[in-house]
Coordinates of C-alpha atoms in Angstrom, one line a residue:
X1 CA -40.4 -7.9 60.1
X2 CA -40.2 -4.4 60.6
X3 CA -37.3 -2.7 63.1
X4 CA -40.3 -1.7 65.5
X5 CA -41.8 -5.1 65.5
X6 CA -38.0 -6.2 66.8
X7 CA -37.3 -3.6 69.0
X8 CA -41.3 -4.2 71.2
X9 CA -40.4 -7.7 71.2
X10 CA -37.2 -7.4 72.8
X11 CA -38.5 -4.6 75.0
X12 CA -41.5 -7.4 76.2
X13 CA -38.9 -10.2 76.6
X14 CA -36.7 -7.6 79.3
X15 CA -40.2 -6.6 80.9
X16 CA -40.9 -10.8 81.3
X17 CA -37.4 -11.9 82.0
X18 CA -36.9 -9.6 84.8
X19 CA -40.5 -10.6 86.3
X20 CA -39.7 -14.2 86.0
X21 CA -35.7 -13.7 87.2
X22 CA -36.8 -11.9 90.6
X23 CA -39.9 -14.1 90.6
X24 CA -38.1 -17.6 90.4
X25 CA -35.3 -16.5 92.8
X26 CA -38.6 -16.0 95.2
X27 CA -40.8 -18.9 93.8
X28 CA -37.6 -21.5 94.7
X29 CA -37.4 -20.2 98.2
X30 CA -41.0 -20.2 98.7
X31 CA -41.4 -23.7 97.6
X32 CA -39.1 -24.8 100.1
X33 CA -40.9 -23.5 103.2
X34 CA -44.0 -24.6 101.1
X35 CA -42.6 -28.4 101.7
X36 CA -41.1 -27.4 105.3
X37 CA -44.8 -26.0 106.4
X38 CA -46.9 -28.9 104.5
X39 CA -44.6 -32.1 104.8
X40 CA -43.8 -34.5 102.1
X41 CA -47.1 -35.9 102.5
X42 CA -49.4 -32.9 102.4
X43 CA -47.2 -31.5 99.5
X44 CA -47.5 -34.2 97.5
X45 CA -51.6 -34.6 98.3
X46 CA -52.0 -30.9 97.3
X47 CA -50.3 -31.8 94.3
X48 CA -52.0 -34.9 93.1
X49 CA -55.3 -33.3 94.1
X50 CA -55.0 -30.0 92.6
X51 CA -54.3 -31.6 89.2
X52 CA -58.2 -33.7 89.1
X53 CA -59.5 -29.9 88.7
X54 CA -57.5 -29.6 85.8
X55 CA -58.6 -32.6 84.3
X56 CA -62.1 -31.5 84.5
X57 CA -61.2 -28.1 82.9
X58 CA -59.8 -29.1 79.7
X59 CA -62.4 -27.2 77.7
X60 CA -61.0 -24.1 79.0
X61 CA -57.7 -24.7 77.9
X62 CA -59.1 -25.3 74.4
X63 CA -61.2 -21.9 74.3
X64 CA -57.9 -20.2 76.0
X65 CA -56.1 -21.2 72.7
X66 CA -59.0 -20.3 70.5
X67 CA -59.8 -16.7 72.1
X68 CA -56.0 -15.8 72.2
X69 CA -56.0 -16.5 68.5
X70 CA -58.9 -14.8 67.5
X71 CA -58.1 -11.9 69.4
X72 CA -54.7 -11.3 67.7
X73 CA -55.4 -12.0 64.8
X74 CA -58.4 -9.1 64.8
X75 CA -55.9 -7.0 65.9
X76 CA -53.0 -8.2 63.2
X77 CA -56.6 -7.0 60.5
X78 CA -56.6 -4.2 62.0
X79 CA -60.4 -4.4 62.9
X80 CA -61.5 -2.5 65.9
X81 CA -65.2 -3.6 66.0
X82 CA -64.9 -7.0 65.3
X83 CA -62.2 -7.7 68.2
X84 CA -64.8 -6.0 70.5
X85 CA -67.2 -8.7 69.1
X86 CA -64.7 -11.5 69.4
X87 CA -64.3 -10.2 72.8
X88 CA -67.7 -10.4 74.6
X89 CA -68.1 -13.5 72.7
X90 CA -65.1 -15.1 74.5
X91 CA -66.7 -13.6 78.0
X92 CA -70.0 -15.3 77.4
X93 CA -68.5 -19.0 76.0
X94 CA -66.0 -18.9 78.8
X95 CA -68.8 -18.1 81.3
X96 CA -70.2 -21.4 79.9
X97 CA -67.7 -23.4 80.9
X98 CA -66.8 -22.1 84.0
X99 CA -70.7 -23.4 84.7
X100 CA -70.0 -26.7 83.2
X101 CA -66.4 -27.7 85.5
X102 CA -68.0 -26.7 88.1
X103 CA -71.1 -29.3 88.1
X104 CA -68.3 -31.5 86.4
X105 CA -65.7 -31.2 89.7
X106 CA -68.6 -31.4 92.1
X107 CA -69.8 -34.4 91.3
X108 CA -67.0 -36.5 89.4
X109 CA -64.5 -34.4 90.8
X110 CA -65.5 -34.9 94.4
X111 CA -66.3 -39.3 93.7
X112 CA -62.6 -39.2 92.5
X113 CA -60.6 -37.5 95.3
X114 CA -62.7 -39.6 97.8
X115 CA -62.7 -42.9 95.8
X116 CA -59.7 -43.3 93.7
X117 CA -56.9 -41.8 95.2
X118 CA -54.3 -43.2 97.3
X119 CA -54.5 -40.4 100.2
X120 CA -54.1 -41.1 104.1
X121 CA -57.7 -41.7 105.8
X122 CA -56.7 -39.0 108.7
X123 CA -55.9 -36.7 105.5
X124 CA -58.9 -36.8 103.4
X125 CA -61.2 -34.2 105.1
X126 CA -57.6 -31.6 104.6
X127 CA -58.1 -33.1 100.7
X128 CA -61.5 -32.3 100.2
X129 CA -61.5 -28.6 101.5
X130 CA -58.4 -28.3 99.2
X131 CA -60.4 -29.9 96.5
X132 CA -63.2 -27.2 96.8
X133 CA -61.1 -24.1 96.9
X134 CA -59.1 -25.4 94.2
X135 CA -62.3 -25.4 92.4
X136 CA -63.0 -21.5 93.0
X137 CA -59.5 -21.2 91.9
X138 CA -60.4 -22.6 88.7
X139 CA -63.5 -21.0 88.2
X140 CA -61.9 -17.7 88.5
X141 CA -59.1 -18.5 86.0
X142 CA -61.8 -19.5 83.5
X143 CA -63.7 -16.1 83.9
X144 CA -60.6 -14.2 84.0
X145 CA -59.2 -15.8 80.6
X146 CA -61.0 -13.1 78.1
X147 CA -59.1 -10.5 79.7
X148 CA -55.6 -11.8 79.8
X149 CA -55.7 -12.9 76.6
X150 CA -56.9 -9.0 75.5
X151 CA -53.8 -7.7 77.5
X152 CA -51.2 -10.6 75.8
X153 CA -52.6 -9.9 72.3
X154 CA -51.9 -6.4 72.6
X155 CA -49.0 -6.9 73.9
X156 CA -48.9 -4.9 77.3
X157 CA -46.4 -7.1 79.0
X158 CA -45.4 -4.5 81.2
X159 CA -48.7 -5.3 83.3
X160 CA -47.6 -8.9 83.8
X161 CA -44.1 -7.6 85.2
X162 CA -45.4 -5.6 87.6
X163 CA -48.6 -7.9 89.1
X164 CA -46.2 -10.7 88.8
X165 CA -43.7 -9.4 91.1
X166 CA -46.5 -8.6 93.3
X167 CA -48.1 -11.5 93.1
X168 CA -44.4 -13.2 93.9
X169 CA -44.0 -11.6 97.3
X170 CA -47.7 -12.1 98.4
X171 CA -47.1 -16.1 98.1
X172 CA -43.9 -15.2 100.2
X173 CA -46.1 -13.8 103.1
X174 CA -48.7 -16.2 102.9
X175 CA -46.3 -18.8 103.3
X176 CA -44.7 -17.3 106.0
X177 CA -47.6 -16.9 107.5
X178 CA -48.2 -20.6 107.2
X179 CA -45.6 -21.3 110.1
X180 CA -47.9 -19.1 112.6
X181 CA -51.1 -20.6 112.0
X182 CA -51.9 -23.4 114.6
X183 CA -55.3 -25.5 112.3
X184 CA -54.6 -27.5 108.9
X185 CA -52.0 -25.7 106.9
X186 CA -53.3 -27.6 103.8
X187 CA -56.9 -26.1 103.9
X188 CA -56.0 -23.0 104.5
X189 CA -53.2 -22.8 101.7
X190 CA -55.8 -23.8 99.1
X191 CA -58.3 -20.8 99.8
X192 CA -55.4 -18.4 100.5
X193 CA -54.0 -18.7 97.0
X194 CA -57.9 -18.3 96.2
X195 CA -58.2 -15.0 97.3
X196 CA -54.8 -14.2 96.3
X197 CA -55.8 -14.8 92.6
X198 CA -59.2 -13.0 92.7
X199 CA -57.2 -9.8 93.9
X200 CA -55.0 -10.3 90.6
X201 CA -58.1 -10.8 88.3
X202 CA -59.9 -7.8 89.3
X203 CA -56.8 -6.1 89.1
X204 CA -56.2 -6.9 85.2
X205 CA -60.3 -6.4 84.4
X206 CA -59.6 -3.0 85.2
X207 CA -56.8 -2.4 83.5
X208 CA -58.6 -3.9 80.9
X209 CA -61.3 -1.9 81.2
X210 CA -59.0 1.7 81.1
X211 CA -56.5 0.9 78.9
X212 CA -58.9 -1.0 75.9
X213 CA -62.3 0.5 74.9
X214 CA -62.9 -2.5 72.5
X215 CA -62.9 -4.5 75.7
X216 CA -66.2 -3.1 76.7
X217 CA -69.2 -5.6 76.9
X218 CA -72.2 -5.6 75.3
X219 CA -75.4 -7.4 75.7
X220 CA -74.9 -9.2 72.3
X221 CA -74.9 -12.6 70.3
X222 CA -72.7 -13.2 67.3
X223 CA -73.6 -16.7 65.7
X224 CA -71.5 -16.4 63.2
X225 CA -68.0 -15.7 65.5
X226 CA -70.0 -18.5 68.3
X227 CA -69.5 -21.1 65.6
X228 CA -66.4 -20.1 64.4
X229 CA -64.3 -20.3 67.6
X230 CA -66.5 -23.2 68.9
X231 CA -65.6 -25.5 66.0
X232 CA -61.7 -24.2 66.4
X233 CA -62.3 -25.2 70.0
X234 CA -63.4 -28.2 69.4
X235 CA -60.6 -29.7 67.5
X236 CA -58.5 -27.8 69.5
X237 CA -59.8 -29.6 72.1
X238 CA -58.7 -33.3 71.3
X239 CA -55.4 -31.5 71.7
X240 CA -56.4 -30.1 75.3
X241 CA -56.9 -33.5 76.1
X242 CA -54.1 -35.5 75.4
X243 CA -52.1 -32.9 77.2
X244 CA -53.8 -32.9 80.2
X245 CA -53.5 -36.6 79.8
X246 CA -50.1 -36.7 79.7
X247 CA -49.5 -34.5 82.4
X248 CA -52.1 -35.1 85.5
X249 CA -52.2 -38.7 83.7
X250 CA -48.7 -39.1 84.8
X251 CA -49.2 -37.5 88.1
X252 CA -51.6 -40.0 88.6
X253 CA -49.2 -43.3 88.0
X254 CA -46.9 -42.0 90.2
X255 CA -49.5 -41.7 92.8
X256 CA -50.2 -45.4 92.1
X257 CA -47.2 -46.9 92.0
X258 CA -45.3 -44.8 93.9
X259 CA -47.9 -43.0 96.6
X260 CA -47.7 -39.2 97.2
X261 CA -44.2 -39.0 98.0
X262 CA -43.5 -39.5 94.4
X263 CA -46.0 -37.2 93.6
X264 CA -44.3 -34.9 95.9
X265 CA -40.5 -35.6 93.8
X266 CA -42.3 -34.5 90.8
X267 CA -44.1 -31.8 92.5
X268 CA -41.0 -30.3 93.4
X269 CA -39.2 -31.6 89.9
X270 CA -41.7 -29.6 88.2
X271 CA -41.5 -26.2 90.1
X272 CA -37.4 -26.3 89.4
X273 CA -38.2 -26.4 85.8
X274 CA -41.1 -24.3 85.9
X275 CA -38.7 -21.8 87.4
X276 CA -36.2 -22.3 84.4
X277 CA -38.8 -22.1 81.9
X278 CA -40.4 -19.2 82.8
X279 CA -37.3 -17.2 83.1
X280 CA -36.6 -18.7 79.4
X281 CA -40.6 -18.0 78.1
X282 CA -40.6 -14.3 78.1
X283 CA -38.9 -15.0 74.5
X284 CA -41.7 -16.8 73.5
X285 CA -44.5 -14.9 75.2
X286 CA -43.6 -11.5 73.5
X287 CA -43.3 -13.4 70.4
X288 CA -46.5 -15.7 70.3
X289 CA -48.8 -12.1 69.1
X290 CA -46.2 -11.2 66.6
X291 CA -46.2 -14.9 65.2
X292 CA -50.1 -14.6 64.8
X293 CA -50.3 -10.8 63.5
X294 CA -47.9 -11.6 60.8
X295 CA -49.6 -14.3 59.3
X296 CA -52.8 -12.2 59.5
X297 CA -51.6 -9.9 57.5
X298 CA -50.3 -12.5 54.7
X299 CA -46.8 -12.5 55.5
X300 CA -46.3 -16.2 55.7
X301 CA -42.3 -16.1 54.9
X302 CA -41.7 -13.5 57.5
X303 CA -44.0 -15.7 60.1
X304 CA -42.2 -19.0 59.4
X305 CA -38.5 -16.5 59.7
X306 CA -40.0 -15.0 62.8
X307 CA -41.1 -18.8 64.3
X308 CA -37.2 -19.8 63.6
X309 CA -35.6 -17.3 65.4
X310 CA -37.7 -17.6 68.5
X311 CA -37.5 -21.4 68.3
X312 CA -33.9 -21.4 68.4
X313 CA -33.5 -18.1 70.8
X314 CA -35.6 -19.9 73.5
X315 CA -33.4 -22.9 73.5
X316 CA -30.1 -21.1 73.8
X317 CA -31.7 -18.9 77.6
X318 CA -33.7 -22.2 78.4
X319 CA -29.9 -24.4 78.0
X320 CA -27.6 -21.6 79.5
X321 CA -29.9 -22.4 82.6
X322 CA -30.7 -25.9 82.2
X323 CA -27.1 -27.1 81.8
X324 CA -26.1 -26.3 85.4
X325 CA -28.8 -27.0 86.6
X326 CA -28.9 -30.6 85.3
X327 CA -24.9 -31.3 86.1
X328 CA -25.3 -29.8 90.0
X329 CA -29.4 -31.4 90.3
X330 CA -28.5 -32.7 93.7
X331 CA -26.6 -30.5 95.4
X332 CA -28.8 -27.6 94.5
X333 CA -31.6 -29.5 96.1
X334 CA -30.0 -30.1 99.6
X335 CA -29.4 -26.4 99.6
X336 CA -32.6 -25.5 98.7
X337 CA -34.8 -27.7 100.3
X338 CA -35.0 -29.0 104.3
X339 CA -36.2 -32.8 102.9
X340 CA -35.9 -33.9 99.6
X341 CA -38.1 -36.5 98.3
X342 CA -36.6 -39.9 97.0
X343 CA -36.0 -39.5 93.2
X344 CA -36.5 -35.6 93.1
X345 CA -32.9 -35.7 91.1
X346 CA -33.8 -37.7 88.0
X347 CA -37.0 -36.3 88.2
X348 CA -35.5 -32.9 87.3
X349 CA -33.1 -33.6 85.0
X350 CA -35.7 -35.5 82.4
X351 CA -38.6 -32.7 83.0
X352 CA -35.9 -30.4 82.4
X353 CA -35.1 -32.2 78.7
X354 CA -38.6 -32.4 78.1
X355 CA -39.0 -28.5 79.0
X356 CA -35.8 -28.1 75.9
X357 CA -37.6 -30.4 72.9
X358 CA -40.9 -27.7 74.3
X359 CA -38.7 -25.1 73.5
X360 CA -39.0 -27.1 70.0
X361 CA -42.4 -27.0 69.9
X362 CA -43.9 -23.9 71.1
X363 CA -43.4 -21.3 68.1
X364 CA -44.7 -24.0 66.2
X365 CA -48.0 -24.6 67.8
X366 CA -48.6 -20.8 67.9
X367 CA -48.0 -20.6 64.1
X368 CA -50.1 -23.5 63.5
X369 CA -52.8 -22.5 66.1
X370 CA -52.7 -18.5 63.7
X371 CA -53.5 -20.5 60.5
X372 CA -56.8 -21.5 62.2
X373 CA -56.7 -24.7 59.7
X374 CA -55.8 -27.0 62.6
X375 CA -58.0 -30.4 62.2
X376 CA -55.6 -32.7 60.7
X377 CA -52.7 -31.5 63.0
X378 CA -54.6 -32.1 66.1
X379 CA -55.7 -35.5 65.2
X380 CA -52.2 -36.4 63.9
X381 CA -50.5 -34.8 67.0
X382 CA -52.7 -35.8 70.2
X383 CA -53.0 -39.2 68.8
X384 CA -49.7 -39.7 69.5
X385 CA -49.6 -37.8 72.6
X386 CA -52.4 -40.1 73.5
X387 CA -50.1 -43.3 73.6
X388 CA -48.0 -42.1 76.5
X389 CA -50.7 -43.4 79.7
X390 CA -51.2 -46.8 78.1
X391 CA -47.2 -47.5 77.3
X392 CA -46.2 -46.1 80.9
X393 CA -48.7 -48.1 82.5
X394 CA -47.8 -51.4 81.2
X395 CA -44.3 -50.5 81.7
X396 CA -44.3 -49.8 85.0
X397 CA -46.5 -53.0 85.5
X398 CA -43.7 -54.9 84.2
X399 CA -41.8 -53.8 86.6
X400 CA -40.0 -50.9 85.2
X401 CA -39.0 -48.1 87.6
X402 CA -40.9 -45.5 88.3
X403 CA -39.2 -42.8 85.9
X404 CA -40.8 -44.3 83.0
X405 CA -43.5 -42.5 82.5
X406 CA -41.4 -39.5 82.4
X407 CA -39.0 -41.2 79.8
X408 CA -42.0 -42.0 77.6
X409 CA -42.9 -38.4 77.5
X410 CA -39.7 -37.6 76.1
X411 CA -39.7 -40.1 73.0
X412 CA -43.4 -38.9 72.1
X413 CA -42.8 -35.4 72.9
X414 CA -39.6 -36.0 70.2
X415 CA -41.7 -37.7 67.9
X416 CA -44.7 -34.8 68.1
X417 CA -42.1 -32.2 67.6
X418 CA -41.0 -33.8 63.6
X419 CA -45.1 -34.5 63.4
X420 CA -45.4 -30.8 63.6
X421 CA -42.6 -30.0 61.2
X422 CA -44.1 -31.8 58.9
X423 CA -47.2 -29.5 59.4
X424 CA -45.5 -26.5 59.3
X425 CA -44.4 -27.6 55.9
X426 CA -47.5 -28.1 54.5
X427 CA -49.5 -24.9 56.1
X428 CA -47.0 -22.2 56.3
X429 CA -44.9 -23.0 53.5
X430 CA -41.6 -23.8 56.0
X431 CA -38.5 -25.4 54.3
X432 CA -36.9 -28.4 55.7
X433 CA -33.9 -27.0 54.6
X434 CA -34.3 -23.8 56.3
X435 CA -35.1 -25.4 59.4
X436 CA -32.4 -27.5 60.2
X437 CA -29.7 -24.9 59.0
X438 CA -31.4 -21.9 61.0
X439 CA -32.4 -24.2 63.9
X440 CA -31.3 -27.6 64.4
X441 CA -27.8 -27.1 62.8
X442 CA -27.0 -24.4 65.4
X443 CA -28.5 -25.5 68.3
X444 CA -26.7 -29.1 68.0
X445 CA -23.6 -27.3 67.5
X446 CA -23.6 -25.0 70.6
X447 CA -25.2 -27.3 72.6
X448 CA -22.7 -29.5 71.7
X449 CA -19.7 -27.5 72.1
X450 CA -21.2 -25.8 75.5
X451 CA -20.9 -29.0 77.8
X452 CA -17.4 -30.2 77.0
X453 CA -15.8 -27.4 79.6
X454 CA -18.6 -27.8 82.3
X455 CA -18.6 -31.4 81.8
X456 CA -14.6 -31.5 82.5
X457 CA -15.1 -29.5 85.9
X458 CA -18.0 -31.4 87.2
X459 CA -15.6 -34.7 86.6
X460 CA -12.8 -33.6 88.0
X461 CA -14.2 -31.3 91.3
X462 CA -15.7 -32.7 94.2
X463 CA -19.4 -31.3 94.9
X464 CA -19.8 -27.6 96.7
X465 CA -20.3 -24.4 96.7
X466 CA -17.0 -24.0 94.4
X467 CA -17.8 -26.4 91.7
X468 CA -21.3 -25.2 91.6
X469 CA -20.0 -21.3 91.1
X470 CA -17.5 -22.5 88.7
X471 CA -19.8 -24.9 86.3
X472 CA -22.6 -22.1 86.4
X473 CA -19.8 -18.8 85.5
X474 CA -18.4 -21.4 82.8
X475 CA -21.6 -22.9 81.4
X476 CA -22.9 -19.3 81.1
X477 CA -19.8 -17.9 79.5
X478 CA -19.4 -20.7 77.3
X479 CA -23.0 -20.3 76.0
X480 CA -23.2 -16.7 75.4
X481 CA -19.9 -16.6 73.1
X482 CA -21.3 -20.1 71.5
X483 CA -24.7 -18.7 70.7
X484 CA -23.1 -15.2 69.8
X485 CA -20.6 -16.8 67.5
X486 CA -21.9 -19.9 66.2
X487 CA -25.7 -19.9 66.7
X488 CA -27.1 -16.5 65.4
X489 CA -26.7 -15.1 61.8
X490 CA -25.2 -12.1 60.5
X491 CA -28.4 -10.0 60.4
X492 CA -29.9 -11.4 64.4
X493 CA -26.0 -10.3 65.7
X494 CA -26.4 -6.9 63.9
X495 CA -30.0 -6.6 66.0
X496 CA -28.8 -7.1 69.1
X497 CA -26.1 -5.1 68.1
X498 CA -27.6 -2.0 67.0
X499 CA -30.5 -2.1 70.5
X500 CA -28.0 -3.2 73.3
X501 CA -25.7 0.4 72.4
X502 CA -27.9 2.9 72.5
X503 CA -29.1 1.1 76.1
X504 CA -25.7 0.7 77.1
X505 CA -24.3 4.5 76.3
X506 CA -27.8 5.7 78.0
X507 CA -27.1 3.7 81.4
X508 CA -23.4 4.8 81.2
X509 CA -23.7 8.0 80.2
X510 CA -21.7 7.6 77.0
X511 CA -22.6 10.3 74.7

């Protein structure tokens, strides 16, 4: 890969990972007066009820996958004209769908909430307006999909850096806001964040619409690309599914065995490592288009070098973060929130682990997903995904606690990351051996190495503000000279070697 090709995806990972720095500092606060202005039970209803919509959207997510693939990898050909024809394709398959959940959350959608869930009698007219703006919500994502994907595969992140921020402080004010408004704070959160996103979508169409002239639509039908990204979609889909599964399937044990206050210690277990991830995903995000242009231009060695490097990059930020985080769980969550919900700790700390085998598993799927060839990897993948309700389920009716389901995730989450190995082998050409010593071996051995010292202070120090400060300076410091040292090669320390000066001498005025 070429010095250029380096240099715009480290320049897309600062645009991304200061968004997502100033955004999670903002997003953790908010969250707490989200929980302070909702309650525990409101929080956890929005939750739980937020997540049947995306049940009923899992097409979507399958096109989303198949339109940001087809999109790059026009671009990757170099082909002008047909990425404008992959484009109002997407627009018209998406508007589709977006037709399709909506009948879908009206009527099943709407029999659920009111039928199967364990929500509060005086609560369930809050529930169902919540439910319906959730729904426009949706809708809008779906419509808005063709155009995001356009700005990612061209890889304008700068766009997302700035909306982001903006969209981070608006959330702050509407939340404020929250405490001054005397009706139902839960209805009128779920249309707020409505209109909120419908200002962001018509802010990216015209960008869109400015910035990429192959973006324009036309009143046109292309059978050939139809059936080609509706048969990716559809195996993408059994995919879609067992995801979605896994997650709102989850959400929904808890809500059964637990009621929505554990749906409101996953809730808030979730947005911690949300937070982390996304401060950590800017890697990945800048280099999923790379990972997909590379292997359309037949440069299968450099793609499988390229899905390495980010593989092991994104662990290293996602475990300088996670490592404190996981050692100081509960006394970061009496400082940040007013109430915390019963089992919010070890909720954390097991999303978080399952957030560091992702970090596995993303640069794979993406390289995967680019080959297009992705039948037998989806059936072999989900299927295993799929076993993670069932095994829960009969767990927790045995009696087990209610962190199982979690746990589960974990193992098969494990198991699906050495499934898609396996396929990476077979597809791309990826060496076992290359792998584990450019990946596993280094990771293991900083990650390793990188607790003893934090470890020893968290033993040893009674909980506050001084062992936090300590175990984060330590944790960090220990990682960076770790990963600098032990977990990059020769050639990535020369890279960061030969960008960071010239930026450093520039901002310091060193001639």
């Amino acid at each position: 890969m070429s010095y250029a090709d380096n240099k715009r995806i480290a320049k897309n990972t600062i645009y991304l990972y200061i968004r997502t720095f100033v955004s999670m500092i903002v997003a953790l606060y908010t969250s707490r007066k989200i929980l302070e202005a909702l309650g525990v039970d409101d929080f956890g209803i929005f939750n739980v009820v937020g997540g049947i919509i995306s049940l009923m959207s899992f097409i979507n997510g399958s096109m989303s996958v198949a339109t940001q693939r087809y999109l790059t990898y026009e671009l990757g050909r170099g082909t002008e004209g047909q990425f404008n024809k992959v484009f109002n394709m997407a627009v018209y398959i998406h508007a589709i769908i977006a037709v399709i959940v909506l009948i879908a959350a009206e009527t099943m959608g709407v029999w659920f909430v009111n039928t199967q869930l364990n929500i509060p009698e005086v609560r369930m007219e809050a529930a169902n307006w919540v439910f319906q703006a959730t729904i426009l919500t949706t809708i809008l994502g779906i419509l808005q999909t063709p155009y995001n994907a356009a700005i990612i595969s061209h890889e304008h992140m700068h766009i997302y850096a700035y909306v982001g921020l903006g969209e981070t402080l608006a959330k702050l004010f509407i939340v404020w806001g929250l405490f001054y408004y005397p009706y139902d704070r839960l209805s009128i959160w779920g249309f707020a964040i409505f209109l909120l996103q419908f200002l962001i979508a018509m802010i990216y169409r015209m960008y869109c619409s400015r910035q990429f002239p192959e973006c324009r639509l036309h009143l046109r039908w292309n059978k050939a690309i139809f059936n080609s990204m509706v048969q990716f979609t559809g195996w993408n889909m059994f995919g879609t599914i067992a995801w979605l599964l896994k997650d709102q399937g989850i959400n929904i044990l808890m809500n059964l065995f637990g009621g929505p206050v554990a749906n409101a210690a996953r809730g808030v277990s979730c947005q911690v490592s949300g937070a982390i991830q996304n401060l950590t995903g800017g890697v990945q995000s800048a280099v999923n288009p790379q990972l997909t242009k590379r292997y359309a231009a037949h440069e299968s060695e450099e793609t499988c070098d390229l899905m390495c490097k980010s593989s092991k990059i994104s662990y290293f930020l996602l475990f300088t973060i996670a490592l404190p985080v996981m050692m100081e769980t509960d006394f970061i969550l009496d400082l940040w929130l007013v109430e915390v919900p019963p089992m919010t700790a070890s909720f954390t700390r097991i999303i978080i682990i399952e957030a560091l085998l992702n970090a596995f598993g993303g640069p794979m799927i993406t390289s995967l997903m680019a080959t297009g060839n992705i039948k037998w990897y989806q059936i072999v993948v989900s299927s295993s995904l799929l076993f993670i309700i069932p095994v829960a389920y009969l767990l927790l009716k045995s009696g087990y606690s209610i962190e199982t389901p979690l746990i589960v995730s974990v193992i098969f989450i494990m198991i699906g990351n050495i499934v898609r190995l396996m396929f990476c082998k077979k597809q791309l050409g990826l060496a076992f051996r290359q792998y584990t010593w450019n990946v596993v071996f280094p990771i293991a051995g900083v990650s390793a190495l990188a607790i003893i010292f934090p470890l020893g202070i968290h033993v040893y120090m009674t909980e506050g503000w001084s062992r936090l400060l300590i175990t984060t300076f330590v944790s960090c410091t220990a990682m960076g000279i770790l990963t600098y040292t032990i977990g990059l090669t020769a050639s990535e320390r020369t890279f960061i070697i030969s960008y960071v000066t010239p930026k450093a001498k520039k901002f310091f005025h060193i001639d």
